[in-house]
Tab-separated table of C-alpha atoms in Angstrom:
chain	number	residue	atom	x	y	z
A	1	ALA	CA	181.761	-44.916	114.243
A	2	GLN	CA	178.344	-43.328	113.968
A	3	SER	CA	177.932	-39.817	115.283
A	4	VAL	CA	175.862	-36.684	114.936
A	5	ALA	CA	176.781	-33.115	115.720
A	6	GLN	CA	174.502	-30.254	116.637
A	7	PRO	CA	176.677	-27.174	116.270
A	8	GLU	CA	174.338	-24.726	118.021
A	9	ASP	CA	173.575	-24.946	121.726
A	10	GLN	CA	170.722	-22.500	121.302
A	11	VAL	CA	168.680	-21.039	118.461
A	12	ASN	CA	166.576	-17.926	118.952
A	13	VAL	CA	163.791	-17.046	116.541
A	14	ALA	CA	160.813	-14.726	116.564
A	15	GLU	CA	157.338	-16.171	116.381
A	16	GLY	CA	156.136	-16.419	112.807
A	17	ASN	CA	159.644	-16.588	111.360
A	18	PRO	CA	161.090	-19.726	109.788
A	19	LEU	CA	163.350	-21.817	111.974
A	20	THR	CA	166.242	-24.177	111.303
A	21	VAL	CA	167.954	-26.453	113.792
A	22	LYS	CA	171.150	-27.903	112.376
A	23	CYS	CA	172.482	-31.449	112.463
A	24	THR	CA	175.393	-33.049	110.656
A	25	TYR	CA	176.225	-36.734	110.689
A	26	SER	CA	179.099	-39.128	110.228
A	27	VAL	CA	178.238	-42.756	109.458
A	28	SER	CA	179.524	-45.989	108.041
A	29	GLY	CA	176.966	-47.238	105.567
A	30	ASN	CA	173.483	-45.859	105.094
A	31	PRO	CA	172.438	-43.061	107.432
A	32	TYR	CA	169.244	-43.610	109.389
A	33	LEU	CA	168.476	-40.315	111.054
A	34	PHE	CA	165.950	-39.134	113.596
A	35	TRP	CA	164.755	-35.969	115.309
A	36	TYR	CA	163.279	-35.956	118.789
A	37	VAL	CA	161.925	-33.087	120.882
A	38	GLN	CA	161.910	-32.664	124.645
A	39	TYR	CA	159.466	-30.221	126.203
A	40	PRO	CA	160.232	-28.953	129.720
A	41	ASN	CA	159.991	-31.665	132.382
A	42	ARG	CA	159.027	-34.297	129.818
A	43	GLY	CA	160.656	-37.237	128.113
A	44	LEU	CA	161.655	-37.170	124.475
A	45	GLN	CA	159.058	-37.399	121.725
A	46	PHE	CA	159.659	-38.598	118.184
A	47	LEU	CA	159.318	-35.960	115.455
A	48	LEU	CA	160.462	-37.602	112.240
A	49	LYS	CA	162.969	-39.959	110.654
A	50	TYR	CA	164.844	-40.446	107.405
A	51	ILE	CA	165.327	-43.985	106.190
A	52	THR	CA	165.449	-43.736	102.420
A	53	GLY	CA	163.646	-42.048	99.550
A	54	ASP	CA	162.538	-38.438	99.436
A	55	ASN	CA	165.114	-36.064	100.884
A	56	LEU	CA	162.415	-33.918	102.473
A	57	VAL	CA	160.824	-35.701	105.405
A	58	LYS	CA	157.655	-34.403	107.007
A	59	GLY	CA	156.947	-34.980	110.665
A	60	SER	CA	154.806	-33.998	113.602
A	61	TYR	CA	153.712	-30.463	114.591
A	62	GLY	CA	154.497	-29.028	111.141
A	63	PHE	CA	158.208	-29.866	111.271
A	64	GLU	CA	160.196	-31.188	108.352
A	65	ALA	CA	163.810	-32.138	107.799
A	66	GLU	CA	165.995	-32.052	104.740
A	67	PHE	CA	168.459	-34.857	104.156
A	68	ASN	CA	171.527	-33.696	102.225
A	69	LYS	CA	173.976	-36.450	101.414
A	70	SER	CA	176.690	-34.245	99.922
A	71	GLN	CA	176.746	-32.014	102.990
A	72	THR	CA	176.081	-34.892	105.415
A	73	SER	CA	173.353	-32.839	107.028
A	74	PHE	CA	169.860	-33.410	108.311
A	75	HIS	CA	168.551	-29.996	109.356
A	76	LEU	CA	165.192	-29.603	111.053
A	77	LYS	CA	162.947	-26.862	109.704
A	78	LYS	CA	159.594	-25.224	110.178
A	79	PRO	CA	158.182	-22.453	107.979
A	80	SER	CA	156.597	-20.470	110.811
A	81	ALA	CA	157.706	-20.838	114.436
A	82	LEU	CA	155.322	-20.889	117.382
A	83	VAL	CA	156.107	-19.973	120.976
A	84	SER	CA	154.985	-23.502	121.865
A	85	ASP	CA	157.836	-24.899	119.724
A	86	SER	CA	160.270	-23.752	122.416
A	87	ALA	CA	161.970	-26.944	123.561
A	88	LEU	CA	165.157	-28.989	123.397
A	89	TYR	CA	165.716	-30.748	120.078
A	90	PHE	CA	167.884	-33.817	119.565
A	91	CYS	CA	169.216	-35.283	116.368
A	92	ALA	CA	170.082	-39.009	116.421
A	93	VAL	CA	171.548	-41.689	114.174
A	94	ARG	CA	171.090	-45.434	114.340
A	95	GLY	CA	174.055	-47.267	115.786
A	96	LEU	CA	176.028	-50.063	114.199
A	97	GLY	CA	177.203	-53.416	115.389
A	98	GLY	CA	175.486	-55.684	117.859
A	99	ALA	CA	173.181	-52.968	119.061
A	100	THR	CA	171.405	-52.123	115.842
A	101	ASN	CA	168.481	-50.771	117.790
A	102	LYS	CA	170.707	-48.296	119.537
A	103	LEU	CA	170.394	-44.584	118.802
A	104	ILE	CA	173.297	-42.199	119.147
A	105	PHE	CA	172.117	-38.747	120.116
A	106	GLY	CA	173.578	-35.330	119.575
A	107	THR	CA	174.098	-32.884	122.404
A	108	GLY	CA	170.820	-31.102	121.804
A	109	THR	CA	169.810	-27.616	120.655
A	110	LEU	CA	167.596	-25.407	122.743
A	111	LEU	CA	165.070	-23.590	120.581
A	112	ALA	CA	163.683	-20.373	122.053
A	113	VAL	CA	160.825	-18.736	120.167
A	114	GLN	CA	160.088	-15.186	121.252
A	115	PRO	CA	156.576	-13.750	121.014
B	1	ASP	CA	148.222	-44.814	123.690
B	2	VAL	CA	151.823	-45.825	124.147
B	3	LYS	CA	153.112	-45.521	127.677
B	4	VAL	CA	156.498	-45.727	129.348
B	5	THR	CA	156.278	-45.080	133.053
B	6	GLN	CA	159.174	-44.295	135.343
B	7	SER	CA	158.358	-44.871	138.974
B	8	SER	CA	159.786	-41.632	140.362
B	9	ARG	CA	160.098	-38.122	138.945
B	10	TYR	CA	162.513	-36.967	141.625
B	11	LEU	CA	164.812	-38.884	143.944
B	12	VAL	CA	167.301	-37.728	146.539
B	13	LYS	CA	169.793	-40.294	147.807
B	14	ARG	CA	172.931	-40.380	149.901
B	15	THR	CA	176.385	-41.314	148.690
B	16	GLY	CA	176.908	-45.051	148.988
B	17	GLU	CA	173.224	-45.979	148.904
B	18	LYS	CA	171.947	-48.634	146.532
B	19	VAL	CA	169.421	-47.015	144.216
B	20	PHE	CA	166.759	-48.627	142.049
B	21	LEU	CA	165.129	-46.836	139.129
B	22	GLU	CA	162.131	-48.618	137.689
B	23	CYS	CA	160.627	-48.422	134.229
B	24	VAL	CA	157.509	-50.119	132.893
B	25	GLN	CA	156.169	-50.147	129.330
B	26	ASP	CA	152.762	-51.320	128.211
B	27	MET	CA	153.490	-51.858	124.523
B	28	ASP	CA	154.956	-55.379	124.576
B	29	HIS	CA	158.229	-53.969	123.239
B	30	GLU	CA	161.260	-56.214	123.010
B	31	ASN	CA	163.860	-53.507	123.506
B	32	MET	CA	164.305	-51.248	126.491
B	33	PHE	CA	166.969	-48.655	127.208
B	34	TRP	CA	168.378	-46.560	130.029
B	35	TYR	CA	169.976	-43.206	129.229
B	36	ARG	CA	171.349	-40.425	131.319
B	37	GLN	CA	170.935	-36.840	130.204
B	38	ASP	CA	173.393	-34.148	131.204
B	39	PRO	CA	173.587	-30.556	129.940
B	40	GLY	CA	175.968	-30.242	127.025
B	41	LEU	CA	176.379	-33.989	126.733
B	42	GLY	CA	172.989	-34.971	125.364
B	43	LEU	CA	171.734	-38.488	125.991
B	44	ARG	CA	174.210	-41.236	126.698
B	45	LEU	CA	173.239	-44.893	126.696
B	46	ILE	CA	173.930	-46.745	129.925
B	47	TYR	CA	172.463	-50.191	129.221
B	48	PHE	CA	169.864	-51.731	127.018
B	49	SER	CA	167.973	-54.979	126.874
B	50	TYR	CA	166.727	-56.743	123.752
B	51	ASP	CA	164.811	-59.490	125.516
B	52	VAL	CA	163.923	-60.754	128.964
B	53	LYS	CA	167.090	-61.475	130.948
B	54	MET	CA	169.208	-60.213	128.054
B	55	LYS	CA	171.251	-57.045	128.387
B	56	GLU	CA	174.068	-55.254	126.719
B	57	LYS	CA	176.326	-52.467	127.918
B	58	GLY	CA	175.958	-49.070	126.404
B	59	ASP	CA	178.505	-46.285	126.325
B	60	ILE	CA	178.725	-45.524	130.050
B	61	PRO	CA	177.877	-48.672	132.060
B	62	GLU	CA	180.386	-48.161	134.867
B	63	GLY	CA	178.734	-47.928	138.261
B	64	TYR	CA	175.401	-49.237	136.954
B	65	SER	CA	173.704	-52.572	136.499
B	66	VAL	CA	170.300	-53.547	135.127
B	67	SER	CA	167.656	-56.186	135.567
B	68	ARG	CA	164.939	-57.388	133.222
B	69	GLU	CA	163.001	-60.259	134.693
B	70	LYS	CA	159.761	-59.480	132.860
B	71	LYS	CA	159.264	-58.100	129.392
B	72	GLU	CA	157.494	-54.953	130.533
B	73	ARG	CA	159.915	-53.921	133.289
B	74	PHE	CA	163.509	-52.722	133.107
B	75	SER	CA	165.322	-51.635	136.232
B	76	LEU	CA	168.468	-49.568	136.551
B	77	ILE	CA	170.552	-50.141	139.652
B	78	LEU	CA	173.195	-47.873	141.091
B	79	GLU	CA	175.167	-50.264	143.264
B	80	SER	CA	176.746	-47.531	145.385
B	81	ALA	CA	175.536	-44.097	144.442
B	82	SER	CA	178.083	-41.359	143.967
B	83	THR	CA	177.700	-37.624	143.475
B	84	ASN	CA	178.795	-37.871	139.842
B	85	GLN	CA	175.689	-39.951	139.185
B	86	THR	CA	173.482	-36.960	139.889
B	87	SER	CA	171.631	-36.639	136.606
B	88	MET	CA	168.375	-37.038	134.700
B	89	TYR	CA	167.684	-40.673	133.841
B	90	LEU	CA	165.463	-41.563	130.906
B	91	CYS	CA	163.991	-44.925	130.065
B	92	ALA	CA	162.841	-45.824	126.546
B	93	SER	CA	161.397	-48.780	124.710
B	94	THR	CA	160.973	-49.845	121.101
B	95	MET	CA	159.865	-52.809	119.059
B	96	GLY	CA	162.497	-55.288	118.014
B	97	GLY	CA	163.782	-55.447	114.470
B	98	THR	CA	166.036	-53.269	112.379
B	99	GLY	CA	166.516	-50.344	114.708
B	100	LEU	CA	164.365	-48.087	112.569
B	101	ASN	CA	161.455	-48.077	114.955
B	102	ILE	CA	160.485	-45.162	117.141
B	103	GLN	CA	161.785	-45.092	120.691
B	104	TYR	CA	159.186	-44.123	123.273
B	105	PHE	CA	160.450	-42.336	126.346
B	106	GLY	CA	159.338	-42.024	129.910
B	107	ALA	CA	159.137	-38.624	131.598
B	108	GLY	CA	162.471	-39.117	133.342
B	109	THR	CA	163.770	-39.428	136.890
B	110	ARG	CA	165.863	-36.601	138.236
B	111	LEU	CA	168.288	-38.143	140.715
B	112	SER	CA	170.301	-36.119	143.177
B	113	VAL	CA	173.050	-37.884	145.117
B	114	LEU	CA	174.203	-35.920	148.156
């Protein structure tokens, strides 16, 4: 079965410092991985996705994610955090079976960027 | 700009009431989804629809039903609301195809069942 794990409920980082939000996956077949962000009182917004090709995927708002097959990880990164990056971040993997359009989400990681 | 609109941001209902949550998308997307979001549990799929009048159960369909009579509208129905259905409900839509397309989300409906 497809699944993703986000091992940290919360990540705290100072503004200007690099940030990493962790995600590991377990899949049958090729992993198709996504990151979404949820700002307070809003729905989720797409950040980036890995389908195939380059292991470093660039996305919106200066975020990038590194796909690592040997470690089954897809960590979200940003070189310099902003206070406005504070939000809830979800990793997701495409489902299998009849519902190939289904996404399976992790439990979310709250990113808090301190000024 | 892409838009998924959920009819209510906040709802308060009584136990046993029949509750309708409405979602409309303006992107001509084939697929629509209903999730519930709970702290520590992330997003869990309730139902989804891949075409008009077509639906498939997600991971937690018990106590819910759905309706999709028109392509742009997907309704979630709580047949008899219970307190354990107090949650944030998110609707999403995406183009049909391989499942690699972006899902677009509405702002959510926060439902409280008293």
